[in-house]
Short mmCIF file of C-alpha atoms in Angstrom, two decimals:
data_model
loop_
_atom_site.label_atom_id
_atom_site.label_comp_id
_atom_site.label_asym_id
_atom_site.label_seq_id
_atom_site.Cartn_x
_atom_site.Cartn_y
_atom_site.Cartn_z
CA MET A 28 -0.04 0.08 0.13
CA MET A 29 2.79 2.38 0.91
CA ARG A 30 4.46 1.49 -2.36
CA GLN A 31 1.33 2.40 -4.22
CA THR A 32 0.47 5.72 -2.29
CA LEU A 33 4.58 6.19 -3.51
CA CYS A 34 3.78 5.77 -6.80
CA ALA A 35 0.39 7.62 -6.77
CA ALA A 36 1.86 10.95 -5.17
CA ALA A 37 4.77 10.72 -7.98
CA THR A 38 2.58 10.14 -11.39
CA THR A 39 0.74 13.25 -9.58
CA ALA A 40 3.08 15.83 -9.04
CA LEU A 41 4.44 15.31 -12.85
CA LEU A 42 0.70 15.72 -14.25
CA LEU A 43 0.08 18.42 -12.29
CA ALA A 44 3.97 20.30 -12.16
CA GLY A 45 2.68 23.12 -14.84
CA ASP A 46 -0.21 25.68 -16.96
CA PRO A 47 -1.85 22.73 -18.36
CA ALA A 48 -2.57 25.78 -21.36
CA ARG A 49 1.00 27.16 -21.67
CA ALA A 50 4.15 24.68 -22.07
CA LEU A 51 3.47 22.48 -20.24
CA PRO A 52 5.36 20.05 -18.55
CA MET A 53 6.66 16.56 -19.30
CA GLY A 54 6.83 13.15 -18.80
CA SER A 55 9.00 9.92 -17.62
CA VAL A 56 11.29 10.20 -20.02
CA ASP A 57 11.34 8.33 -23.85
CA THR A 58 7.51 9.03 -24.23
CA TRP A 59 5.04 11.90 -25.52
CA MET A 60 3.04 14.21 -23.88
CA VAL A 61 -0.13 15.58 -26.02
CA MET A 62 -1.93 19.00 -24.01
CA GLY A 63 -4.56 20.89 -24.75
CA ASP A 64 -7.07 24.42 -22.97
CA PHE A 65 -9.76 25.57 -24.85
CA ALA A 66 -11.91 28.71 -23.03
CA ALA A 67 -14.00 31.24 -24.01
CA ARG A 68 -10.65 34.01 -25.16
CA SER A 69 -8.08 31.33 -26.29
CA ARG A 70 -6.94 26.93 -27.83
CA ASP A 71 -3.97 25.56 -27.13
CA LEU A 72 -2.30 22.12 -28.27
CA ALA A 73 1.00 21.22 -27.43
CA VAL A 74 2.95 17.84 -28.38
CA ASN A 75 6.55 16.71 -26.66
CA TYR A 76 8.33 13.80 -26.11
CA ALA A 77 11.70 14.05 -23.11
CA VAL A 78 14.54 12.33 -24.41
CA THR A 79 15.69 12.68 -20.34
CA PRO A 80 14.43 12.44 -17.06
CA ARG A 81 15.12 16.41 -17.11
CA ASP A 82 14.85 17.23 -20.88
CA ALA A 83 11.61 18.03 -23.25
CA PHE A 84 11.78 19.01 -26.84
CA GLY A 85 7.85 19.12 -28.58
CA ALA A 86 5.91 21.74 -30.77
CA ALA A 87 3.00 23.72 -29.83
CA VAL A 88 0.55 25.84 -31.69
CA GLY A 89 -2.22 28.44 -30.28
CA ARG A 90 -4.79 31.31 -30.25
CA TRP A 91 -6.03 34.10 -28.48
CA ARG A 92 -8.08 36.85 -28.59
CA THR A 93 -7.55 40.29 -26.71
CA GLU A 94 -10.02 43.11 -26.65
CA PRO A 95 -8.64 46.39 -26.89
CA GLU A 96 -9.96 49.86 -28.06
CA GLY A 97 -11.39 49.58 -31.30
CA GLY A 98 -12.59 46.16 -30.00
CA ALA A 99 -11.50 42.32 -30.43
CA LEU A 100 -7.57 41.37 -31.51
CA LEU A 101 -7.53 38.02 -32.53
CA ARG A 102 -3.40 36.16 -32.58
CA GLU A 103 -2.26 33.06 -33.57
CA VAL A 104 1.21 31.53 -32.93
CA GLY A 105 3.40 28.76 -34.05
CA GLY A 106 6.84 26.99 -32.78
CA LEU A 107 8.75 24.29 -30.90
CA THR A 108 9.89 23.91 -27.08
CA TYR A 109 11.87 23.08 -24.52
CA THR A 110 11.32 21.91 -21.35
CA ARG A 111 13.65 21.40 -18.53
CA LEU A 112 12.87 20.01 -14.68
CA VAL A 113 15.07 22.57 -13.04
CA GLN A 114 15.22 21.17 -9.93
CA ARG A 115 13.26 18.22 -7.74
CA TRP A 116 12.76 18.26 -4.46
CA ASN A 117 11.41 14.43 -3.27
CA LEU A 118 10.76 15.12 0.29
CA PRO A 119 9.40 11.84 2.96
CA GLU A 120 5.01 12.38 1.57
CA ALA A 121 5.40 15.39 -1.01
CA GLN A 122 7.39 16.06 -4.66
CA ALA A 123 8.20 20.16 -5.40
CA ASN A 124 9.25 20.84 -7.95
CA LEU A 125 10.39 23.47 -10.66
CA TRP A 126 9.98 24.35 -14.00
CA ALA A 127 11.69 25.97 -16.78
CA VAL A 128 10.46 26.09 -19.95
CA GLY A 129 10.78 28.14 -23.70
CA THR A 130 9.83 28.71 -26.93
CA LEU A 131 10.47 30.01 -30.12
CA GLY A 132 7.71 30.32 -33.15
CA SER A 133 5.80 32.70 -34.71
CA LEU A 134 2.29 36.27 -34.36
CA ARG A 135 0.49 36.84 -36.76
CA SER A 136 -1.70 39.29 -35.14
CA GLY A 137 -4.51 41.02 -36.76
CA SER A 138 -3.54 41.94 -40.77
CA VAL A 139 0.58 42.44 -39.15
CA LYS A 140 2.48 40.20 -40.82
CA SER A 141 4.62 37.07 -39.21
CA GLU A 142 7.06 38.26 -36.20
CA THR A 143 9.26 35.95 -34.51
CA LEU A 144 8.02 34.78 -30.52
CA ARG A 145 10.08 34.67 -28.17
CA SER A 146 8.68 33.24 -24.77
CA PRO A 147 10.58 31.75 -21.52
CA SER A 148 8.69 31.03 -18.65
CA VAL A 149 9.31 29.91 -14.80
CA MET A 150 6.93 27.51 -12.53
CA ALA A 151 7.03 25.63 -9.63
CA ASP A 152 4.70 23.49 -7.74
CA TYR A 153 3.90 21.14 -4.59
CA GLU A 154 2.23 18.54 -3.72
CA THR A 155 1.11 15.50 -2.18
CA THR A 156 -2.03 13.17 -2.38
CA ARG A 157 -3.83 15.51 -0.79
CA ILE A 158 -3.06 18.79 -1.41
CA TYR A 159 -0.99 20.88 -4.15
CA VAL A 160 -0.55 24.45 -4.67
CA SER A 161 1.50 26.52 -7.63
CA GLY A 162 2.39 29.33 -9.40
CA GLY A 163 4.21 30.90 -12.48
CA LEU A 164 5.83 33.80 -15.04
CA LYS A 165 5.32 33.31 -18.52
CA THR A 166 6.79 36.18 -20.72
CA GLN A 167 5.16 36.10 -24.37
CA ARG A 168 7.68 38.70 -26.74
CA SER A 169 7.00 40.16 -30.34
CA ALA A 170 7.65 43.30 -32.36
CA SER A 171 4.39 43.82 -31.25
CA VAL A 172 3.26 41.80 -28.42
CA ARG A 173 4.91 42.42 -25.05
CA GLN A 174 2.71 39.93 -22.85
CA ASP A 175 3.17 39.19 -18.95
CA THR A 176 1.00 36.06 -17.34
CA ALA A 177 1.49 35.07 -13.71
CA TYR A 178 -0.76 32.55 -12.23
CA ALA A 179 -1.41 30.65 -8.56
CA ARG A 180 -3.02 27.67 -7.79
CA ALA A 181 -4.35 25.54 -4.96
CA GLY A 182 -5.94 22.50 -4.86
CA PHE A 183 -7.51 18.93 -3.16
CA SER A 184 -8.25 15.78 -3.78
CA PHE A 185 -11.57 14.67 -2.28
CA TYR A 186 -9.99 11.20 -1.10
CA GLU A 187 -6.97 8.84 -2.15
CA VAL A 188 -6.56 6.44 -4.15
CA ASP A 189 -5.68 2.95 -5.78
CA TYR A 190 -1.96 4.13 -8.58
CA GLU A 191 -5.61 2.34 -10.76
CA GLU A 192 -8.61 4.65 -9.99
CA ILE A 193 -8.95 7.51 -10.90
CA GLN A 194 -8.81 11.03 -9.01
CA PRO A 195 -10.70 13.58 -8.64
CA TRP A 196 -9.54 17.22 -7.22
CA LEU A 197 -11.38 20.36 -6.69
CA VAL A 198 -8.86 23.42 -8.39
CA VAL A 199 -8.62 27.22 -8.31
CA GLU A 200 -6.47 29.49 -9.90
CA ALA A 201 -5.69 33.08 -10.07
CA LYS A 202 -4.52 34.50 -12.79
CA ARG A 203 -3.11 38.47 -13.71
CA GLN A 204 -1.99 39.17 -17.12
CA ARG A 205 -0.31 42.62 -18.68
CA ASP A 206 -1.34 43.27 -22.53
CA VAL A 207 -2.98 45.25 -24.69
CA VAL A 208 -5.18 45.67 -21.07
CA SER A 209 -4.53 43.97 -17.78
CA LYS A 210 -7.66 41.81 -16.36
CA THR A 211 -7.01 39.87 -13.52
CA GLU A 212 -9.42 36.35 -13.28
CA THR A 213 -10.32 33.73 -10.94
CA ALA A 214 -11.44 30.27 -12.39
CA ALA A 215 -11.93 26.95 -10.23
CA TRP A 216 -12.61 23.85 -12.37
CA LEU A 217 -12.62 19.53 -11.14
CA ARG A 218 -9.84 17.99 -12.47
CA LEU A 219 -9.57 13.69 -12.54
CA ILE A 220 -6.10 12.39 -12.91
CA HIS A 221 -5.40 9.05 -13.56
CA LYS A 222 -1.89 7.79 -13.98
CA ARG A 223 -1.83 8.44 -17.47
CA TYR A 224 -3.85 11.12 -18.59
CA PHE A 225 -5.90 13.84 -16.96
CA VAL A 226 -9.07 16.59 -17.11
CA GLU A 227 -10.84 18.77 -16.08
CA LEU A 228 -13.79 21.23 -17.05
CA GLY A 229 -15.03 24.24 -14.91
CA ALA A 230 -15.32 28.22 -15.40
CA ASP A 231 -13.96 31.44 -15.06
CA ASP A 232 -15.40 34.02 -12.75
CA GLY A 233 -17.54 34.97 -15.77
CA GLY A 234 -19.08 32.54 -16.73
CA ARG A 235 -17.61 31.30 -19.10
CA VAL A 236 -16.27 26.96 -19.53
CA ARG A 237 -12.73 25.68 -20.05
CA PHE A 238 -11.47 22.33 -21.44
CA ASN A 239 -8.46 20.87 -20.89
CA PHE A 240 -6.78 17.61 -20.69
CA MET A 241 -3.20 15.54 -20.86
CA TYR A 242 -2.44 12.40 -22.49
CA ASN A 243 0.54 10.49 -21.23
CA HIS A 244 1.35 8.30 -23.65
CA TRP A 245 4.26 4.91 -22.76
#
């Protein structure tokens, strides 16, 4: 039973370690991870492959909508990603991680021609089999875009499960984004975790539905 609990904790750490909407964490070595985030103002899809226990390479595409004065502005991005597990702390009954993620690609914004996009981010998390907290900062830079996003999350599981079972979690998030306009949003969702996937369904403070997923193939 203790071994199952430790395995579940390690799996939870991999699944919960970052922002599934942007530049997400990696799975174990020699595995593929596919991730998606679908919200009212944004759509993101990413895939990566872990080449070592600490390094993964992949690709991501996405689009998001901002609302400056004069009307909405749609932006589309695509690029290559690199994920690095900077540090992992294995504690007696918990695990903590520090991640660095970089994206290099192109961005299109309205009628503007494609621009080179650079997007570094950092994120950290702490989790047990019952509680989870994380935070991160992501920047996006191009000739016409200067966007910064910071977030903090916290969640708890309703009960412990064995390694092969699905575990439900309740997660809340506060996010601050600085772009053409600055805004703060909160959201809450139900997260269902299995050893190879998770799915999330919830809503933000404006009542807009949000759906995320992750699948780890080995």
